[in-house]
Coordinates of C-alpha atoms in Angstrom, one line a residue:
Chain A
M1 CA 0.0 0.0 0.0
F2 CA 1.2 3.5 -0.9
N3 CA 1.1 6.3 1.5
K4 CA 0.5 9.5 -0.4
V5 CA -0.1 9.4 -4.1
V6 CA -0.2 12.5 -6.2
I7 CA -1.9 12.3 -9.7
A8 CA -1.2 15.2 -12.0
G9 CA -4.0 15.2 -14.6
V10 CA -7.2 13.6 -13.5
G11 CA -8.6 12.7 -16.9
L12 CA -9.8 9.3 -18.1
I13 CA -6.6 7.5 -17.2
G14 CA -5.5 9.5 -14.1
G15 CA -9.1 9.5 -12.8
S16 CA -9.5 5.7 -13.4
L17 CA -6.1 5.1 -11.6
G18 CA -7.3 7.1 -8.6
L19 CA -10.7 5.4 -8.5
A20 CA -9.1 2.0 -8.6
M21 CA -6.5 2.8 -6.0
I22 CA -9.0 4.3 -3.6
R23 CA -11.7 1.6 -4.0
R24 CA -9.2 -1.2 -3.8
N25 CA -7.4 0.3 -0.8
L26 CA -4.0 0.6 -2.6
A27 CA -3.2 4.1 -1.3
R28 CA -3.9 5.8 2.0
E29 CA -4.2 9.2 0.3
V30 CA -4.8 10.1 -3.3
V31 CA -4.4 13.8 -4.2
G32 CA -5.4 15.2 -7.6
V33 CA -3.7 18.1 -9.3
D34 CA -5.2 19.6 -12.5
P35 CA -5.2 23.0 -14.2
A36 CA -9.0 22.7 -14.8
A37 CA -10.8 23.4 -11.5
E38 CA -14.0 21.8 -12.7
N39 CA -12.1 18.6 -13.6
L40 CA -10.7 18.4 -10.1
A41 CA -14.0 19.1 -8.5
L42 CA -15.7 16.3 -10.5
A43 CA -12.8 13.9 -9.7
E44 CA -13.4 14.6 -6.0
R45 CA -17.1 14.1 -6.3
L46 CA -16.7 10.8 -8.2
G47 CA -14.2 9.5 -5.6
A48 CA -11.3 9.5 -8.1
V49 CA -9.2 11.5 -5.6
H50 CA -9.5 12.0 -1.9
R51 CA -8.8 15.7 -2.3
A52 CA -7.5 18.3 -4.7
G53 CA -4.2 20.2 -4.2
V54 CA -1.4 22.1 -5.9
L55 CA 2.0 20.7 -6.6
A56 CA 4.0 22.9 -4.2
E57 CA 1.9 21.8 -1.3
V58 CA 1.2 18.2 -2.0
L59 CA 4.4 16.8 -3.6
P60 CA 6.8 17.0 -0.7
G61 CA 6.8 13.6 1.0
A62 CA 4.6 11.9 -1.6
E63 CA 5.5 8.3 -2.1
L64 CA 4.3 8.1 -5.7
F65 CA 3.8 10.9 -8.3
I66 CA 1.8 9.9 -11.4
L67 CA 2.1 12.1 -14.4
A68 CA -1.2 11.5 -16.2
A69 CA -1.4 14.7 -18.1
P70 CA -1.7 14.6 -22.0
I71 CA 1.6 13.5 -23.5
G72 CA 2.1 17.0 -25.0
V73 CA 2.3 18.7 -21.6
T74 CA 3.8 15.9 -19.5
L75 CA 7.3 17.3 -19.5
G76 CA 5.9 20.8 -18.7
V77 CA 4.1 19.4 -15.7
L78 CA 7.3 17.5 -14.6
E79 CA 9.2 20.8 -14.9
M80 CA 6.8 22.5 -12.6
A81 CA 7.0 19.6 -10.2
I82 CA 10.8 19.4 -9.9
P83 CA 11.3 22.0 -7.2
Y84 CA 8.9 20.2 -4.9
L85 CA 10.0 16.6 -5.4
T86 CA 11.6 15.1 -2.3
S87 CA 14.0 12.2 -2.0
G88 CA 12.4 8.8 -2.2
T89 CA 9.4 9.7 -4.3
I90 CA 8.7 7.4 -7.2
V91 CA 7.7 9.2 -10.4
T92 CA 5.9 7.4 -13.2
D93 CA 4.0 8.5 -16.2
V94 CA 1.2 7.0 -18.4
G95 CA 2.4 8.4 -21.7
S96 CA 1.9 6.4 -25.0
V97 CA 5.4 7.0 -26.1
K98 CA 8.4 6.3 -23.8
G99 CA 11.8 6.7 -25.4
R100 CA 12.3 10.4 -26.0
L101 CA 10.0 11.4 -23.2
L102 CA 11.9 9.4 -20.6
E103 CA 15.3 10.5 -21.9
R104 CA 14.4 14.1 -21.2
A105 CA 12.6 13.4 -18.0
R106 CA 15.6 11.5 -16.7
K107 CA 17.8 14.6 -17.1
M108 CA 15.3 16.6 -15.1
V109 CA 14.6 14.6 -12.0
P110 CA 16.9 15.2 -9.0
E111 CA 19.1 12.6 -7.3
G112 CA 17.1 10.3 -5.0
V113 CA 13.9 10.5 -7.0
Y114 CA 13.0 7.2 -8.8
L115 CA 11.7 7.5 -12.3
V116 CA 10.1 4.6 -14.1
G117 CA 8.1 5.0 -17.3
G118 CA 4.7 3.4 -17.5
H119 CA 1.9 2.9 -20.0
P120 CA -1.4 1.3 -19.3
M121 CA -2.7 -0.3 -22.5
A122 CA -6.2 0.7 -21.8
G123 CA -8.4 3.6 -23.0
L124 CA -11.7 4.6 -24.3
E125 CA -12.7 6.9 -27.1
V126 CA -14.3 9.1 -24.4
A127 CA -12.0 11.6 -22.6
G128 CA -12.2 13.2 -19.2
V129 CA -12.7 12.1 -15.7
A130 CA -16.5 11.7 -16.3
G131 CA -15.6 8.5 -18.2
A132 CA -13.3 7.2 -15.5
R133 CA -14.0 3.7 -14.2
E134 CA -12.4 1.5 -11.6
D135 CA -12.2 -1.5 -13.9
L136 CA -10.6 0.3 -16.8
F137 CA -7.4 -1.6 -16.4
E138 CA -8.9 -5.0 -15.6
G139 CA -7.2 -7.6 -17.8
A140 CA -5.1 -5.0 -19.7
S141 CA -1.4 -5.0 -20.1
Y142 CA 0.4 -2.3 -18.3
V143 CA 3.9 -1.6 -19.6
L144 CA 6.8 -0.6 -17.3
T145 CA 10.1 0.5 -18.9
P146 CA 12.7 0.2 -16.2
D147 CA 16.4 0.7 -17.1
P148 CA 19.4 -1.0 -15.6
H149 CA 19.5 1.6 -12.8
T150 CA 16.0 1.1 -11.7
H151 CA 15.9 0.0 -8.1
P152 CA 14.3 -3.5 -7.8
L153 CA 12.2 -2.6 -4.8
V154 CA 10.8 0.4 -6.7
L155 CA 9.9 -1.8 -9.7
D156 CA 8.4 -4.3 -7.3
K157 CA 6.1 -1.7 -5.7
L158 CA 4.9 -0.5 -9.1
K159 CA 4.2 -4.1 -10.2
K160 CA 2.2 -4.8 -7.1
L161 CA 0.2 -1.6 -7.7
I162 CA -0.5 -2.6 -11.3
Q163 CA -1.6 -6.1 -10.2
G164 CA -3.8 -4.4 -7.6
I165 CA -5.8 -2.5 -10.2
G166 CA -6.3 -5.7 -12.1
A167 CA -3.7 -5.2 -14.9
N168 CA -0.8 -7.3 -16.0
P169 CA 2.6 -5.7 -15.7
V170 CA 4.8 -6.1 -18.7
E171 CA 8.5 -5.0 -18.6
M172 CA 10.0 -3.7 -21.8
A173 CA 12.8 -1.5 -23.0
A174 CA 11.5 1.9 -23.8
G175 CA 12.5 1.6 -27.5
D176 CA 10.8 -1.8 -27.8
H177 CA 7.7 -0.4 -26.3
D178 CA 7.6 2.5 -28.8
R179 CA 8.1 0.2 -31.8
A180 CA 5.4 -2.1 -30.4
V181 CA 2.7 0.6 -29.8
A182 CA 3.4 2.1 -33.2
A183 CA 2.0 -1.1 -34.7
I184 CA -0.5 -2.2 -32.1
S185 CA -2.0 1.2 -31.2
H186 CA -0.8 4.2 -33.2
L187 CA -1.3 2.5 -36.6
P188 CA -4.8 1.4 -35.8
H189 CA -5.7 5.0 -34.9
L190 CA -4.3 6.3 -38.1
L191 CA -6.1 3.7 -40.2
A192 CA -9.4 4.3 -38.4
A193 CA -9.2 8.1 -39.0
T194 CA -8.1 7.6 -42.6
L195 CA -11.0 5.1 -43.3
V196 CA -13.5 7.7 -42.0
N197 CA -11.9 10.4 -44.2
T198 CA -12.0 8.1 -47.2
V199 CA -15.8 7.5 -46.8
T200 CA -16.5 11.2 -46.3
A201 CA -14.5 12.0 -49.4
E202 CA -17.0 9.9 -51.5
P203 CA -19.6 11.7 -53.5
N204 CA -22.6 10.9 -51.2
P205 CA -21.1 10.4 -47.7
D206 CA -24.4 10.7 -45.8
Q207 CA -26.0 7.9 -47.7
L208 CA -22.8 5.8 -47.2
L209 CA -22.8 6.4 -43.5
K210 CA -26.4 5.3 -43.3
L211 CA -25.3 1.9 -44.6
A212 CA -22.6 1.6 -41.9
G213 CA -23.0 -1.7 -40.1
G214 CA -21.2 -3.1 -37.1
G215 CA -18.0 -3.7 -39.1
F216 CA -17.5 -0.1 -40.0
R217 CA -18.5 1.0 -36.5
D218 CA -16.0 -1.3 -34.8
T219 CA -13.2 -0.5 -37.2
T220 CA -13.5 3.2 -36.8
R221 CA -14.6 3.5 -33.2
I222 CA -11.2 4.9 -32.0
A223 CA -11.4 7.6 -34.7
A224 CA -13.7 9.4 -32.3
S225 CA -10.8 9.9 -29.9
N226 CA -9.3 13.3 -29.0
A227 CA -7.6 14.7 -32.1
S228 CA -4.9 16.8 -30.5
M229 CA -3.9 14.1 -28.1
W230 CA -3.4 11.7 -31.0
R231 CA -1.5 14.3 -33.0
D232 CA 0.9 14.6 -30.1
I233 CA 1.3 10.8 -29.8
L234 CA 1.8 10.3 -33.5
L235 CA 4.4 13.1 -33.8
T236 CA 6.2 12.1 -30.6
N237 CA 6.6 8.6 -32.0
R238 CA 7.1 9.8 -35.6
D239 CA 9.9 7.6 -36.7
R240 CA 8.4 4.3 -35.5
V241 CA 5.0 5.3 -36.8
L242 CA 6.4 6.0 -40.3
E243 CA 8.2 2.7 -40.2
T244 CA 5.1 0.7 -39.3
L245 CA 3.2 2.6 -41.9
R246 CA 5.7 1.5 -44.5
Q247 CA 5.2 -2.1 -43.4
F248 CA 1.5 -1.7 -43.6
R249 CA 1.6 -0.3 -47.1
G250 CA 3.7 -3.3 -48.2
Q251 CA 1.1 -5.7 -46.8
L252 CA -1.7 -3.7 -48.3
E253 CA -0.1 -3.8 -51.7
E254 CA 0.1 -7.6 -51.5
M255 CA -3.7 -7.7 -50.9
E256 CA -4.3 -5.2 -53.7
Q257 CA -2.2 -7.3 -56.1
A258 CA -4.1 -10.4 -55.2
I259 CA -7.4 -8.6 -55.9
E260 CA -6.1 -7.0 -59.1
N261 CA -4.9 -10.4 -60.4
F262 CA -8.0 -12.3 -59.3
D263 CA -5.4 -14.3 -57.3
S264 CA -8.0 -16.1 -55.2
Q265 CA -5.4 -18.3 -53.5
Q266 CA -3.1 -15.4 -52.4
L267 CA -6.1 -13.4 -51.2
V268 CA -7.6 -16.1 -49.1
Y269 CA -4.1 -16.8 -47.7
G270 CA -3.9 -13.2 -46.5
L271 CA -7.4 -13.2 -45.1
E272 CA -7.0 -16.6 -43.5
R273 CA -3.7 -15.7 -41.8
A274 CA -5.3 -12.6 -40.3
R275 CA -8.4 -14.6 -39.3
N276 CA -6.4 -17.2 -37.4
V277 CA -4.5 -14.6 -35.4
R278 CA -7.5 -12.4 -34.6
A279 CA -9.9 -15.2 -33.7
A280 CA -7.3 -16.5 -31.2
L281 CA -7.1 -13.1 -29.5
P282 CA -9.2 -13.2 -26.3
E283 CA -11.9 -10.6 -25.7
N284 CA -11.0 -10.5 -22.1
R285 CA -11.6 -6.8 -21.2
T286 CA -14.2 -6.4 -18.5
Y287 CA -15.2 -2.9 -19.6
L288 CA -16.0 -4.2 -23.1
K289 CA -18.3 -6.8 -21.7
K290 CA -20.1 -4.3 -19.5
R291 CA -21.0 -1.9 -22.4
Chain R
M1 CA -47.7 -11.4 -44.1
F2 CA -46.1 -13.8 -46.5
N3 CA -47.6 -17.2 -47.1
K4 CA -44.8 -19.7 -47.9
V5 CA -41.2 -18.4 -47.6
V6 CA -38.3 -20.5 -48.8
I7 CA -34.8 -19.7 -47.5
A8 CA -31.9 -21.3 -49.3
G9 CA -28.8 -21.2 -47.1
V10 CA -29.6 -21.1 -43.4
G11 CA -26.4 -19.6 -42.0
L12 CA -26.1 -16.5 -39.9
I13 CA -28.1 -14.3 -42.2
G14 CA -30.7 -16.8 -43.6
G15 CA -31.2 -18.2 -40.1
S16 CA -31.6 -14.8 -38.5
L17 CA -34.1 -13.8 -41.2
G18 CA -36.1 -17.0 -40.5
L19 CA -36.0 -16.4 -36.8
A20 CA -37.2 -12.9 -37.2
M21 CA -40.0 -13.8 -39.6
I22 CA -41.3 -16.7 -37.5
R23 CA -41.1 -14.9 -34.1
R24 CA -42.7 -11.7 -35.5
N25 CA -45.3 -13.5 -37.4
L26 CA -44.3 -12.2 -40.8
A27 CA -44.7 -15.5 -42.6
R28 CA -47.1 -18.4 -42.3
E29 CA -44.5 -21.0 -43.3
V30 CA -40.7 -20.7 -43.4
V31 CA -39.0 -23.6 -45.1
G32 CA -35.2 -24.0 -45.0
V33 CA -33.0 -25.5 -47.8
D34 CA -29.4 -26.2 -47.2
P35 CA -26.8 -28.7 -48.5
A36 CA -25.6 -29.3 -45.0
A37 CA -28.1 -31.6 -43.2
E38 CA -26.8 -30.7 -39.7
N39 CA -27.2 -27.0 -40.5
L40 CA -30.8 -27.6 -41.4
A41 CA -31.5 -29.7 -38.3
L42 CA -30.0 -27.1 -36.1
A43 CA -32.0 -24.3 -37.8
E44 CA -35.2 -26.3 -37.2
R45 CA -34.3 -26.9 -33.5
L46 CA -33.5 -23.2 -33.1
G47 CA -36.8 -22.2 -34.6
A48 CA -35.2 -20.4 -37.6
V49 CA -37.3 -22.4 -40.0
H50 CA -40.6 -24.3 -39.5
R51 CA -39.3 -27.3 -41.5
A52 CA -36.6 -28.4 -43.8
G53 CA -37.1 -29.2 -47.5
V54 CA -35.6 -29.6 -50.9
L55 CA -36.0 -27.1 -53.7
A56 CA -38.0 -29.3 -56.1
E57 CA -40.6 -30.0 -53.4
V58 CA -40.9 -26.6 -51.6
L59 CA -40.4 -24.0 -54.3
P60 CA -43.6 -24.4 -56.3
G61 CA -46.2 -22.0 -55.0
A62 CA -43.7 -20.2 -52.7
E63 CA -44.5 -16.5 -52.3
L64 CA -40.9 -15.5 -51.4
F65 CA -37.6 -17.2 -52.2
I66 CA -34.6 -15.8 -50.3
L67 CA -31.2 -16.7 -51.7
A68 CA -29.1 -16.6 -48.5
A69 CA -26.2 -18.9 -49.6
P70 CA -22.7 -17.5 -49.6
I71 CA -22.2 -15.1 -52.5
G72 CA -19.9 -17.5 -54.3
V73 CA -22.6 -20.1 -54.8
T74 CA -25.7 -17.9 -55.0
L75 CA -26.0 -18.2 -58.8
G76 CA -25.5 -21.9 -58.6
V77 CA -28.3 -22.2 -56.1
L78 CA -30.5 -20.0 -58.3
E79 CA -29.7 -22.2 -61.3
M80 CA -30.8 -25.3 -59.4
A81 CA -34.0 -23.5 -58.3
I82 CA -35.1 -22.2 -61.8
P83 CA -37.0 -25.4 -62.9
Y84 CA -39.2 -25.2 -59.8
L85 CA -40.0 -21.5 -59.6
T86 CA -43.6 -20.8 -60.4
S87 CA -45.2 -17.6 -61.6
G88 CA -45.7 -14.9 -58.9
T89 CA -42.8 -15.9 -56.7
I90 CA -40.7 -13.0 -55.4
V91 CA -36.9 -13.9 -55.5
T92 CA -34.5 -11.8 -53.5
D93 CA -30.9 -12.4 -52.3
V94 CA -28.8 -11.1 -49.5
G95 CA -25.5 -10.8 -51.4
S96 CA -22.9 -8.2 -50.5
V97 CA -22.4 -7.3 -54.2
K98 CA -25.3 -6.6 -56.4
G99 CA -24.5 -5.4 -60.0
R100 CA -22.9 -8.3 -61.7
L101 CA -24.8 -10.9 -59.7
L102 CA -28.2 -9.4 -60.5
E103 CA -27.4 -8.9 -64.1
R104 CA -26.7 -12.6 -64.4
A105 CA -29.6 -13.6 -62.2
R106 CA -32.0 -11.5 -64.3
K107 CA -31.2 -13.5 -67.4
M108 CA -31.9 -16.7 -65.5
V109 CA -35.3 -16.2 -63.9
P110 CA -38.4 -17.1 -65.9
E111 CA -41.2 -14.7 -66.9
G112 CA -43.6 -14.0 -64.1
V113 CA -41.0 -14.4 -61.4
Y114 CA -40.1 -11.1 -59.6
L115 CA -36.4 -10.6 -58.9
V116 CA -35.3 -7.8 -56.5
G117 CA -31.8 -7.6 -55.1
G118 CA -31.4 -7.1 -51.4
H119 CA -28.6 -6.7 -48.9
P120 CA -29.0 -6.4 -45.1
M121 CA -26.2 -4.3 -43.7
A122 CA -25.8 -6.5 -40.7
G123 CA -23.5 -9.3 -39.8
L124 CA -21.3 -10.7 -37.1
E125 CA -17.8 -12.2 -37.2
V126 CA -19.4 -15.5 -36.3
A127 CA -20.7 -17.7 -39.0
G128 CA -23.5 -20.3 -39.1
V129 CA -27.0 -20.6 -37.9
A130 CA -25.8 -21.2 -34.3
G131 CA -25.1 -17.4 -34.2
A132 CA -28.4 -16.4 -35.7
R133 CA -30.5 -13.9 -33.7
E134 CA -33.9 -12.5 -34.2
D135 CA -32.7 -9.0 -33.6
L136 CA -29.7 -9.1 -36.0
F137 CA -31.3 -6.6 -38.3
E138 CA -32.7 -4.3 -35.6
G139 CA -31.8 -0.7 -36.5
A140 CA -29.7 -1.8 -39.5
S141 CA -30.0 -0.5 -43.1
Y142 CA -31.4 -3.1 -45.5
V143 CA -30.6 -2.2 -49.1
L144 CA -33.0 -3.0 -51.9
T145 CA -31.9 -2.5 -55.5
P146 CA -35.1 -2.3 -57.6
D147 CA -34.8 -1.5 -61.3
P148 CA -37.4 0.4 -63.5
H149 CA -39.2 -2.8 -64.2
T150 CA -39.7 -3.8 -60.6
H151 CA -43.4 -4.0 -59.7
P152 CA -44.4 -1.4 -57.1
L153 CA -46.4 -3.9 -55.1
V154 CA -43.5 -6.3 -55.0
L155 CA -41.2 -3.6 -53.7
D156 CA -43.8 -2.6 -51.2
K157 CA -44.1 -6.2 -49.8
L158 CA -40.4 -6.4 -49.4
K159 CA -40.1 -3.1 -47.6
K160 CA -42.9 -4.1 -45.2
L161 CA -41.0 -7.3 -44.4
I162 CA -37.8 -5.4 -43.8
Q163 CA -39.6 -3.0 -41.5
G164 CA -41.1 -6.0 -39.8
I165 CA -37.7 -7.4 -38.9
G166 CA -36.7 -4.0 -37.4
A167 CA -34.5 -2.8 -40.3
N168 CA -34.7 0.3 -42.4
P169 CA -35.2 -0.2 -46.1
V170 CA -32.9 1.8 -48.4
E171 CA -33.5 1.9 -52.1
M172 CA -30.4 2.2 -54.3
A173 CA -29.3 1.4 -57.8
A174 CA -27.2 -1.8 -57.8
G175 CA -24.1 0.1 -59.0
D176 CA -24.4 2.8 -56.4
H177 CA -24.8 0.0 -53.8
D178 CA -21.6 -1.7 -54.9
R179 CA -19.6 1.5 -54.8
A180 CA -21.0 2.3 -51.4
V181 CA -20.3 -1.0 -49.8
A182 CA -16.8 -1.1 -51.3
A183 CA -16.0 1.9 -49.1
I184 CA -18.2 1.3 -46.0
S185 CA -17.8 -2.5 -45.7
H186 CA -15.3 -4.2 -48.0
L187 CA -12.5 -1.6 -47.4
P188 CA -12.8 -2.0 -43.6
H189 CA -12.5 -5.7 -43.9
L190 CA -9.4 -5.4 -46.1
L191 CA -7.8 -3.0 -43.7
A192 CA -8.6 -5.0 -40.6
A193 CA -7.0 -8.1 -42.1
T194 CA -4.0 -6.1 -43.3
L195 CA -3.5 -4.5 -39.9
V196 CA -3.4 -7.9 -38.3
N197 CA -0.9 -9.2 -40.9
T198 CA 1.3 -6.1 -40.3
V199 CA 1.4 -6.8 -36.6
T200 CA 2.2 -10.5 -37.1
A201 CA 5.0 -9.7 -39.5
E202 CA 6.8 -7.7 -36.8
P203 CA 9.7 -9.4 -35.1
N204 CA 7.9 -10.4 -31.8
P205 CA 4.2 -10.7 -32.7
D206 CA 3.2 -12.6 -29.5
Q207 CA 4.5 -9.8 -27.3
L208 CA 2.8 -7.2 -29.4
L209 CA -0.5 -9.0 -29.3
K210 CA -0.2 -9.1 -25.5
L211 CA -0.2 -5.3 -25.5
A212 CA -3.4 -5.1 -27.7
G213 CA -6.0 -3.0 -26.0
G214 CA -9.6 -2.2 -26.9
G215 CA -8.5 -0.1 -29.9
F216 CA -6.7 -2.9 -31.7
R217 CA -9.5 -5.3 -30.8
D218 CA -12.2 -3.1 -32.2
T219 CA -10.3 -2.2 -35.3
T220 CA -9.5 -5.8 -36.2
R221 CA -12.7 -7.6 -35.0
I222 CA -14.0 -8.2 -38.5
A223 CA -10.7 -9.8 -39.5
A224 CA -12.0 -12.9 -37.7
S225 CA -14.7 -13.3 -40.3
N226 CA -14.8 -16.2 -42.8
A227 CA -11.9 -15.9 -45.2
S228 CA -13.4 -17.6 -48.2
M229 CA -16.6 -15.7 -48.0
W230 CA -14.7 -12.4 -48.0
R231 CA -12.4 -13.5 -50.8
D232 CA -15.6 -14.1 -52.9
I233 CA -17.0 -10.7 -51.9
L234 CA -13.8 -8.8 -52.6
L235 CA -13.3 -10.5 -56.0
T236 CA -16.9 -10.1 -57.0
N237 CA -16.7 -6.4 -56.3
R238 CA -13.1 -6.1 -57.6
D239 CA -13.2 -2.9 -59.6
R240 CA -15.0 -0.9 -56.9
V241 CA -12.8 -2.3 -54.2
L242 CA -9.6 -1.3 -56.2
E243 CA -11.0 2.1 -56.7
T244 CA -11.8 2.7 -53.0
L245 CA -8.4 1.3 -52.1
R246 CA -6.8 4.0 -54.4
Q247 CA -8.8 6.7 -52.6
F248 CA -7.8 5.3 -49.2
R249 CA -4.1 5.3 -50.2
G250 CA -4.3 8.9 -51.2
Q251 CA -5.8 9.8 -47.9
L252 CA -3.2 7.7 -46.0
E253 CA -0.4 9.5 -47.9
E254 CA -1.8 12.9 -46.8
M255 CA -1.6 11.7 -43.2
E256 CA 1.8 10.2 -43.7
Q257 CA 3.1 13.4 -45.2
A258 CA 1.8 15.4 -42.3
I259 CA 3.6 13.1 -39.8
E260 CA 6.8 13.1 -42.0
N261 CA 6.9 16.9 -42.1
F262 CA 5.8 17.4 -38.5
D263 CA 2.9 19.3 -39.9
S264 CA 0.9 19.4 -36.8
Q265 CA -1.9 21.5 -38.3
Q266 CA -2.5 19.2 -41.2
L267 CA -2.4 16.2 -39.0
V268 CA -4.8 17.5 -36.5
Y269 CA -7.1 18.6 -39.3
G270 CA -7.2 15.0 -40.7
L271 CA -7.8 13.5 -37.2
E272 CA -10.4 16.1 -36.3
R273 CA -12.3 15.7 -39.5
A274 CA -12.6 12.0 -38.8
R275 CA -13.4 12.5 -35.2
N276 CA -16.4 14.8 -36.0
V277 CA -17.9 12.3 -38.4
R278 CA -17.3 9.2 -36.3
A279 CA -18.5 10.8 -33.0
A280 CA -21.8 11.8 -34.8
L281 CA -22.5 8.2 -35.9
P282 CA -25.0 6.6 -33.6
E283 CA -24.3 3.3 -31.9
N284 CA -27.8 2.2 -32.4
R285 CA -27.5 -1.5 -33.0
T286 CA -29.4 -3.6 -30.6
Y287 CA -27.2 -6.6 -30.9
L288 CA -24.1 -4.5 -30.1
K289 CA -25.7 -3.3 -26.9
K290 CA -26.6 -6.8 -25.8
R291 CA -23.1 -8.2 -26.1

């Protein structure tokens, strides 16, 4: 159990972390910090934090400091926090990109403060603390990116917390994480948005959208996510995203060639390969079942 | 209310149509025809048809004949049915591609038999009558592709049936339908499969798949669909699919350029445009809510 936990940024992720930690008795005190006063008030009312505070007042003596602000402002929040961080505090973030962010953060944090990157692989297309839920992380992978200097006890504490909120801790090097999420998370977002834009560029988009069935809805659901957050993620992970896009284009060309050439065998091979992998992927997310 | 309805092919779609018609009292007698005896038996047990039969015996005097076999064998089934079709029978299909199929079908059906193409915009990634549900079409669009010779009374009967099963009839020219579904249905399938194949082509696919969150799951759900059915759909609608693929590639290049050039404004414009359209799309499918 953590003593005092400070969460900077009580949106969907920060709020859900707070909710889970409070309801599951994983922290004695959870304090929320957020530039939007109405966000903070709502977080308090929802029980996502015990109380609201400001960095200068709440950070000294905190056992855990979670940077849960949008990725574009994470380093700015850390910068503001630096003067008030005291020795022994564990600092972690929830950013979708780890390499560059952590490199810079590592240069900022003072001696005696433990920094370990984190990334819960959970989310919803809704934003804000209003959508926060205690079970958001249930069954999800939660990546930690320790480096050789990470203290084993610190890593252990974070892993216990992650298990406590129902998620599965996965240790990876920051660079491996960034390459992985480019393919498994950033590429899907890009494709979903591009698919919607392709349909709306057609001559009669309203009639087309009227025909949309469950397939189109599922495939494009994440295109409803916050645009500026995803711009920041895609640009922060630019090189990996461009690389995975190149891979995707190669695969798409193979499918296109098969259709172009009426190559039934090649086409069914590509579809079947995907089918086998996707059908074997468990639908084990609690929050999906509840919706 | 229809008198005798014959459904050829009691899979997910045919079975769900039968279930809906029987439970909602839209047909006095629903007879199932299927080459797979165990399919037919299951359909009977589930109440998706009143009884099983063979074309030669059940078609004469039928008021409605629904071709619900996979698209690759639809014309073959129609060919077998031709000798037993009697004057006044309405023939419709549920195929995902209409133009070429209907052109050929029209040349086959005898004088006095009414042919109207149909396509319910509903489906699930499961196949077979075991997945059939009465509410599969609830809130879905159901396309009809009448031509100038279609009898208004015939069209009216089909529209009433469609409304009876909870769907919304949409009239379109066959060619317009094929172009629309290429973008709204066939392209999403192709992208979902290609996305899965891109991930599995990465160096460590199992670890990547462990990180998959709700976004990847949603985006790729339809990749679990039947591969040979989708091969047939994609090849039958080849020219439209290739055209929509070209459009998609153009849109994807724009996004790629924006990322490549760190063009934050262009990127957020693309993401925001998609977000606005997708967020406005209602999640109104009953079967989605029930899962």
